[in-house]
Amino acid sequence: MIRVLLADDQSLVRAGFRALLDAQPDIEVVGEAADGGEAVEQVRAVRPDVVLMDIRMPRLDGLEATRRITDDPDLGEVRVVMLTTFELDEYVFEAIRAGASGFLVKDTEPEELLRAVRAVVHGDALLSPGVTRRLIEEFAARSKAPAATAALGALTEREREVMALVGIGLSNEEIARRLVVSPLTAKTHVSRAMVKLGARDRAQLVVLAYESGLVRPGWLG
């Protein structure tokens, strides 16, 4: 069972998500929170696999709550997916840098939400399907200037190439077609890069790709 915690200050939103998720045979909602502080407390108490976290909440917002969760070594297995009303939310890229595994808009289709919850457990989730590569680049352009990252020296040339393709938003299947390799081989390269760089998941790999200068805003791949 995939254990999910819902964090949103609107009870109606939480009720809608709970109804959808609890109807699935492999997903269970194990808790709810109405603000960021309560979300952090709930996560420490019930240890969910996935937290669906609203960005804008009273007392403590979702961004700071996410940072507190991902900074806690005892919660290393918890994955946070940010929820936002607008795809162009100014905090999205910062949320991913803070440790979120991706984000979804609240009006996403039910099947897309379910796919994301299942995928993020395996480190595959990144961004809402409605978010384009151009949006990734826009947030990257607002991020801090690239800095040399010595850790990239641990990567093979192919792993750096694959990481750059992850950074511009390509899936494993798209990477496989680009490099003329099997999807399994592409996934293996991605996984090895994540391990070598200590990335929690694919979203963190994207952040590292931009912050190291391996990928630059404006690239379309």
XYZ file of N, CA and C in Angstrom, residues 29-201:
519
model
N -5.012 6.826 2.367
C -4.786 8.125 2.992
C -4.643 7.907 4.494
N -3.489 8.260 5.048
C -3.212 7.966 6.457
C -3.294 9.201 7.350
N -3.563 10.372 6.752
C -3.678 11.554 7.582
C -3.966 12.798 6.769
N -4.413 13.857 7.473
C -4.689 15.143 6.848
C -4.119 16.261 7.723
N -3.766 17.362 7.069
C -3.257 18.527 7.790
C -3.811 19.783 7.139
N -4.122 20.792 7.966
C -4.714 22.030 7.462
C -3.693 23.159 7.322
N -2.455 22.938 7.765
C -1.407 23.944 7.596
C -0.053 23.240 7.616
N 0.996 23.993 7.289
C 2.309 23.399 7.172
C 2.856 22.824 8.460
N 2.625 23.523 9.571
C 3.107 23.027 10.854
C 2.490 21.693 11.204
N 1.183 21.597 10.999
C 0.481 20.346 11.269
C 0.968 19.252 10.326
N 1.287 19.633 9.084
C 1.772 18.656 8.110
C 3.084 18.034 8.575
N 4.008 18.859 9.059
C 5.291 18.350 9.546
C 5.075 17.399 10.719
N 4.192 17.784 11.648
C 3.900 16.934 12.806
C 3.303 15.603 12.372
N 2.369 15.653 11.421
C 1.723 14.439 10.936
C 2.713 13.515 10.228
N 3.594 14.118 9.435
C 4.586 13.311 8.721
C 5.472 12.564 9.715
N 5.899 13.239 10.765
C 6.749 12.593 11.762
C 5.997 11.514 12.530
N 4.680 11.690 12.655
C 3.887 10.727 13.424
C 3.510 9.491 12.620
N 3.113 9.675 11.345
C 2.587 8.539 10.579
C 3.522 8.031 9.484
N 4.599 8.783 9.179
C 5.602 8.376 8.184
C 4.971 7.914 6.859
N 4.290 8.817 6.141
C 3.678 8.436 4.860
C 4.735 8.242 3.782
N 4.353 7.592 2.704
C 5.248 7.457 1.560
C 5.255 8.746 0.745
N 4.065 9.363 0.628
C 3.900 10.556 -0.194
C 3.091 11.605 0.558
N 3.507 12.856 0.445
C 2.730 13.977 0.991
C 2.277 14.833 -0.180
N 0.975 15.064 -0.282
C 0.448 16.013 -1.257
C 0.317 17.340 -0.502
N 1.200 18.281 -0.807
C 1.369 19.488 -0.003
C 0.984 20.758 -0.763
N -0.020 21.470 -0.255
C -0.385 22.760 -0.834
C 0.740 23.755 -0.579
N 1.035 24.601 -1.540
C 2.108 25.580 -1.353
C 1.690 26.694 -0.399
N 0.487 27.213 -0.566
C 0.055 28.367 0.220
C -0.906 27.944 1.322
N -0.394 27.964 2.551
C -1.188 27.596 3.721
C -0.866 28.545 4.866
N -1.786 28.693 5.838
C -1.546 29.590 6.979
C -0.513 29.012 7.941
N -0.083 29.849 8.883
C 0.902 29.515 9.920
C 2.263 29.176 9.322
N 2.349 28.069 8.616
C 3.593 27.658 7.983
C 3.249 27.224 6.568
N 3.876 27.856 5.561
C 3.505 27.512 4.188
C 4.113 26.179 3.762
N 3.669 25.688 2.609
C 4.107 24.389 2.130
C 5.573 24.323 1.794
N 6.138 25.461 1.379
C 7.551 25.489 1.025
C 8.425 25.224 2.246
N 8.166 25.930 3.335
C 8.953 25.741 4.551
C 8.678 24.370 5.171
N 7.429 23.928 5.096
C 7.095 22.601 5.622
C 7.862 21.526 4.861
N 7.942 21.682 3.546
C 8.688 20.718 2.725
C 10.157 20.716 3.101
N 10.706 21.909 3.298
C 12.117 22.010 3.663
C 12.389 21.297 4.989
N 11.493 21.460 5.961
C 11.684 20.819 7.267
C 11.596 19.299 7.148
N 10.723 18.833 6.283
C 10.568 17.385 6.097
C 11.790 16.792 5.402
N 12.212 17.424 4.311
C 13.316 16.858 3.530
C 14.666 17.061 4.214
N 14.760 18.006 5.147
C 16.002 18.210 5.889
C 16.156 17.231 7.047
N 15.084 16.534 7.378
C 15.110 15.586 8.499
C 15.592 14.230 8.004
N 16.776 13.785 8.419
C 17.307 12.504 7.932
C 16.425 11.312 8.271
N 15.615 11.432 9.319
C 14.720 10.333 9.683
C 13.536 10.204 8.733
N 13.353 11.222 7.881
C 12.214 11.212 6.949
C 12.688 11.086 5.505
N 13.839 10.491 5.317
C 14.452 10.401 3.993
C 13.640 9.663 2.953
N 12.737 8.788 3.394
C 11.942 8.010 2.447
C 10.638 8.708 2.058
N 10.326 9.820 2.710
C 9.075 10.536 2.426
C 9.248 11.394 1.176
N 8.305 11.303 0.261
C 8.333 12.104 -0.956
C 7.223 13.158 -0.891
N 7.563 14.383 -1.256
C 6.601 15.491 -1.210
C 6.269 15.945 -2.620
N 4.985 16.009 -2.933
C 4.512 16.556 -4.199
C 3.723 17.823 -3.872
N 4.163 18.954 -4.421
C 3.504 20.211 -4.141
C 2.228 20.355 -4.963
N 1.213 20.964 -4.352
C -0.055 21.249 -5.018
C -0.185 22.753 -5.187
N -0.532 23.191 -6.375
C -0.687 24.618 -6.620
C -1.896 24.868 -7.509
N -2.480 26.040 -7.367
C -3.639 26.408 -8.180
C -3.206 26.845 -9.569
N -1.997 27.384 -9.658
C -1.521 27.923 -10.931
C -0.231 27.236 -11.367
N -0.139 26.884 -12.645
C 1.062 26.243 -13.160
C 2.271 27.169 -13.078
N 2.022 28.478 -13.149
C 3.134 29.430 -13.140
C 3.408 29.959 -11.736
N 3.142 29.136 -10.732
C 3.389 29.546 -9.363
C 4.870 29.868 -9.176
N 5.146 31.043 -8.645
C 6.533 31.512 -8.536
C 7.375 30.675 -7.585
N 6.727 29.870 -6.743
C 7.482 29.109 -5.761
C 7.826 27.682 -6.199
N 7.353 27.290 -7.382
C 7.494 25.899 -7.781
C 8.943 25.441 -7.849
N 9.795 26.202 -8.545
C 11.173 25.758 -8.678
C 11.876 25.759 -7.322
N 11.569 26.766 -6.483
C 12.162 26.804 -5.156
C 11.710 25.597 -4.337
N 10.465 25.175 -4.545
C 9.956 24.013 -3.814
C 10.724 22.760 -4.201
N 11.024 22.616 -5.478
C 11.781 21.451 -5.925
C 13.196 21.502 -5.362
N 13.787 22.683 -5.356
C 15.118 22.808 -4.769
C 15.072 22.482 -3.278
N 13.979 22.828 -2.617
C 13.845 22.563 -1.185
C 13.692 21.080 -0.896
N 13.464 20.283 -1.926
C 13.371 18.842 -1.718
C 12.104 18.191 -2.211
N 11.156 18.991 -2.738
C 9.938 18.394 -3.270
C 10.268 17.538 -4.491
N 9.518 16.475 -4.666
C 9.760 15.574 -5.786
C 9.035 16.006 -7.054
N 8.315 17.107 -6.972
C 7.597 17.606 -8.138
C 6.377 18.383 -7.711
N 5.518 18.707 -8.672
C 4.294 19.399 -8.293
C 3.187 19.119 -9.285
N 1.969 19.320 -8.829
C 0.779 19.125 -9.652
C -0.156 20.311 -9.445
N -0.866 20.675 -10.506
C -1.908 21.681 -10.336
C -3.139 20.977 -9.760
N -3.911 21.708 -8.959
C -5.022 21.090 -8.247
C -6.127 20.580 -9.165
N -6.233 21.175 -10.355
C -7.295 20.728 -11.256
C -6.800 19.679 -12.248
N -5.700 19.001 -11.915
C -5.195 17.951 -12.780
C -6.225 16.822 -12.887
N -6.188 16.083 -13.975
C -7.128 14.978 -14.162
C -6.869 13.902 -13.108
N -7.928 13.241 -12.621
C -7.770 12.219 -11.575
C -6.737 11.149 -11.917
N -6.746 10.679 -13.165
C -5.794 9.628 -13.530
C -4.352 10.126 -13.487
N -4.154 11.427 -13.755
C -2.809 11.985 -13.701
C -2.326 12.084 -12.256
N -3.232 12.424 -11.348
C -2.882 12.479 -9.936
C -2.485 11.096 -9.435
N -3.276 10.092 -9.787
C -2.980 8.730 -9.352
C -1.657 8.241 -9.926
N -1.417 8.560 -11.196
C -0.153 8.160 -11.823
C 1.019 8.809 -11.100
N 0.864 10.080 -10.753
C 1.947 10.805 -10.092
C 2.246 10.230 -8.716
N 1.205 9.912 -7.955
C 1.407 9.346 -6.618
C 2.157 8.023 -6.714
N 1.766 7.201 -7.676
C 2.439 5.901 -7.828
C 3.864 6.069 -8.335
N 4.056 7.011 -9.241
C 5.383 7.199 -9.835
C 6.373 7.792 -8.849
N 5.932 8.739 -8.031
C 6.857 9.441 -7.151
C 7.472 8.499 -6.122
N 6.754 7.439 -5.778
C 7.292 6.456 -4.842
C 8.550 5.810 -5.413
N 8.606 5.726 -6.739
C 9.759 5.113 -7.402
C 10.761 6.152 -7.909
N 10.564 7.414 -7.496
C 11.511 8.453 -7.880
C 11.345 8.952 -9.300
N 10.203 8.667 -9.931
C 10.031 9.022 -11.336
C 9.277 10.321 -11.566
N 8.540 10.804 -10.557
C 7.707 11.987 -10.782
C 8.559 13.244 -10.848
N 8.110 14.211 -11.613
C 8.821 15.494 -11.671
C 7.836 16.641 -11.709
N 7.153 16.817 -12.838
C 6.274 17.969 -12.984
C 4.916 17.561 -13.519
N 3.946 18.392 -13.263
C 2.615 18.171 -13.794
C 2.690 18.062 -15.313
N 1.904 17.162 -15.907
C 1.921 17.033 -17.371
C 1.619 18.338 -18.089
N 0.905 19.255 -17.414
C 0.569 20.525 -18.048
C 1.718 21.524 -18.072
N 2.823 21.192 -17.411
C 3.955 22.109 -17.353
C 4.937 21.786 -18.468
N 5.267 22.770 -19.254
C 6.123 22.554 -20.421
C 7.594 22.742 -20.089
N 8.428 22.320 -21.025
C 9.862 22.506 -20.880
C 10.207 23.991 -20.705
N 9.443 24.834 -21.379
C 9.682 26.267 -21.282
C 9.513 26.743 -19.843
N 8.563 26.165 -19.126
C 8.338 26.542 -17.737
C 9.527 26.123 -16.877
N 10.068 24.930 -17.115
C 11.235 24.476 -16.368
C 12.360 25.487 -16.545
N 12.539 25.917 -17.779
C 13.620 26.851 -18.076
C 13.378 28.204 -17.416
N 12.106 28.604 -17.357
C 11.781 29.894 -16.741
C 12.170 29.899 -15.271
N 11.863 28.833 -14.572
C 12.218 28.757 -13.164
C 13.723 28.640 -12.992
N 14.349 27.910 -13.906
C 15.800 27.767 -13.827
C 16.474 29.124 -14.019
N 15.900 29.954 -14.891
C 16.471 31.274 -15.159
C 16.420 32.160 -13.917
N 15.439 31.895 -13.044
C 15.322 32.692 -11.822
C 16.201 32.154 -10.701
N 16.744 30.974 -10.884
C 17.546 30.368 -9.833
C 18.918 31.005 -9.781
N 19.670 30.642 -8.775
C 20.993 31.230 -8.601
C 21.920 30.831 -9.744
N 22.963 31.626 -9.962
C 23.890 31.381 -11.060
C 24.562 30.024 -10.898
N 24.818 29.316 -12.016
C 25.466 28.001 -11.941
C 26.816 28.099 -11.244
N 27.108 27.092 -10.449
C 28.396 27.017 -9.765
C 29.044 25.690 -10.092
N 30.336 25.680 -10.151
C 31.042 24.441 -10.460
C 30.721 23.391 -9.404
N 30.407 22.200 -9.833
C 30.076 21.116 -8.920
C 31.071 19.990 -9.113
N 31.965 19.836 -8.136
C 33.014 18.826 -8.240
C 32.431 17.431 -8.354
N 31.225 17.238 -7.771
C 30.618 15.911 -7.769
C 30.370 15.385 -9.175
N 30.191 16.294 -10.139
C 29.948 15.848 -11.506
C 31.137 15.077 -12.056
N 32.303 15.278 -11.447
C 33.484 14.555 -11.899
C 33.370 13.066 -11.686
N 32.454 12.651 -10.817
C 32.264 11.225 -10.554
C 31.449 10.545 -11.650
N 30.806 11.350 -12.495
C 29.957 10.789 -13.541
C 30.761 10.436 -14.783
N 30.331 9.378 -15.466
C 30.927 9.058 -16.754
C 30.401 10.044 -17.786
N 31.027 10.074 -18.941
C 30.574 10.975 -19.995
C 29.121 10.684 -20.375
N 28.761 9.413 -20.468
C 27.382 9.058 -20.813
C 26.414 9.461 -19.715
N 26.801 9.313 -18.456
C 25.928 9.702 -17.354
C 25.698 11.205 -17.336
N 26.725 11.984 -17.659
C 26.557 13.433 -17.761
C 25.615 13.781 -18.907
N 25.740 13.070 -20.008
C 24.880 13.297 -21.160
C 23.428 12.994 -20.808
N 23.228 11.887 -20.113
C 21.878 11.494 -19.708
C 21.312 12.497 -18.700
N 22.144 12.937 -17.762
C 21.691 13.912 -16.767
C 21.257 15.211 -17.435
N 21.977 15.632 -18.463
C 21.609 16.850 -19.184
C 20.251 16.685 -19.858
N 19.976 15.501 -20.390
C 18.696 15.253 -21.045
C 17.560 15.205 -20.027
N 17.844 14.663 -18.836
C 16.860 14.702 -17.752
C 16.572 16.160 -17.406
N 17.620 16.974 -17.401
C 17.486 18.373 -17.033
C 16.622 19.190 -17.972
N 16.524 18.774 -19.243
C 15.669 19.525 -20.167
C 14.282 18.917 -20.276
N 14.004 17.948 -19.373
C 12.640 17.448 -19.260
C 12.311 16.185 -20.016
N 13.314 15.453 -20.509
C 13.031 14.230 -21.256
C 12.768 13.054 -20.318
N 11.848 12.181 -20.718
C 11.569 10.957 -19.972
C 12.620 9.914 -20.333
N 12.626 8.788 -19.617
C 13.570 7.714 -19.944
C 13.370 7.215 -21.367
N 12.114 7.127 -21.798
C 11.816 6.656 -23.152
C 12.347 7.638 -24.196
N 12.194 8.930 -23.930
C 12.695 9.947 -24.863
C 14.221 9.961 -24.892
N 14.831 9.765 -23.722
C 16.294 9.691 -23.659
C 16.787 8.487 -24.454
N 16.095 7.363 -24.303
C 16.480 6.147 -25.013
C 16.448 6.355 -26.526
N 15.397 7.031 -26.999
C 15.301 7.289 -28.443
C 16.396 8.250 -28.897
N 16.686 9.249 -28.080
C 17.709 10.237 -28.437
C 19.092 9.591 -28.544
N 19.388 8.672 -27.627
C 20.717 8.069 -27.578
C 20.779 6.711 -28.283
N 19.631 6.286 -28.797
C 19.529 4.981 -29.485
C 19.983 3.858 -28.542
N 19.383 3.821 -27.378
C 19.607 2.744 -26.417
C 18.244 2.278 -25.923
N 18.211 1.234 -25.116
C 16.948 0.744 -24.585
C 16.491 1.631 -23.420
N 15.186 1.694 -23.152
C 14.692 2.460 -22.003
C 15.312 1.976 -20.690
N 15.564 0.670 -20.586
C 16.169 0.127 -19.373
C 17.582 0.664 -19.184
N 18.334 0.759 -20.290
C 19.689 1.305 -20.214
C 19.653 2.769 -19.801
N 18.707 3.530 -20.372
C 18.570 4.942 -20.005
C 18.250 5.075 -18.524
N 17.327 4.237 -18.047
C 16.940 4.278 -16.631
C 18.128 3.942 -15.737
N 18.954 2.988 -16.176
C 20.133 2.599 -15.392
C 21.101 3.763 -15.267
N 21.329 4.477 -16.366
C 22.235 5.634 -16.335
C 21.692 6.716 -15.400
N 20.382 6.955 -15.465
C 19.758 7.951 -14.589
C 19.937 7.549 -13.130
N 19.679 6.289 -12.831
C 19.784 5.796 -11.457
C 21.208 5.915 -10.932
N 22.187 5.577 -11.772
C 23.588 5.666 -11.341
C 23.996 7.108 -11.072
N 23.517 8.021 -11.917
C 23.823 9.440 -11.700
C 23.220 9.918 -10.386
N 21.998 9.487 -10.091
C 21.340 9.872 -8.843
C 22.118 9.368 -7.638
N 22.571 8.116 -7.709
C 23.321 7.533 -6.592
C 24.639 8.279 -6.381
N 25.364 8.528 -7.459
C 26.668 9.189 -7.356
C 26.559 10.613 -6.827
N 25.454 11.286 -7.158
C 25.294 12.683 -6.750
C 24.478 12.826 -5.466
N 23.974 11.706 -4.949
C 23.177 11.767 -3.735
C 21.839 12.440 -3.930
N 21.288 12.357 -5.144
C 19.992 12.977 -5.440
C 18.863 12.104 -4.899
N 17.919 12.737 -4.231
C 16.774 11.995 -3.669
C 15.941 11.355 -4.760
N 15.787 12.069 -5.857
C 14.943 11.579 -6.936
C 15.251 12.352 -8.211
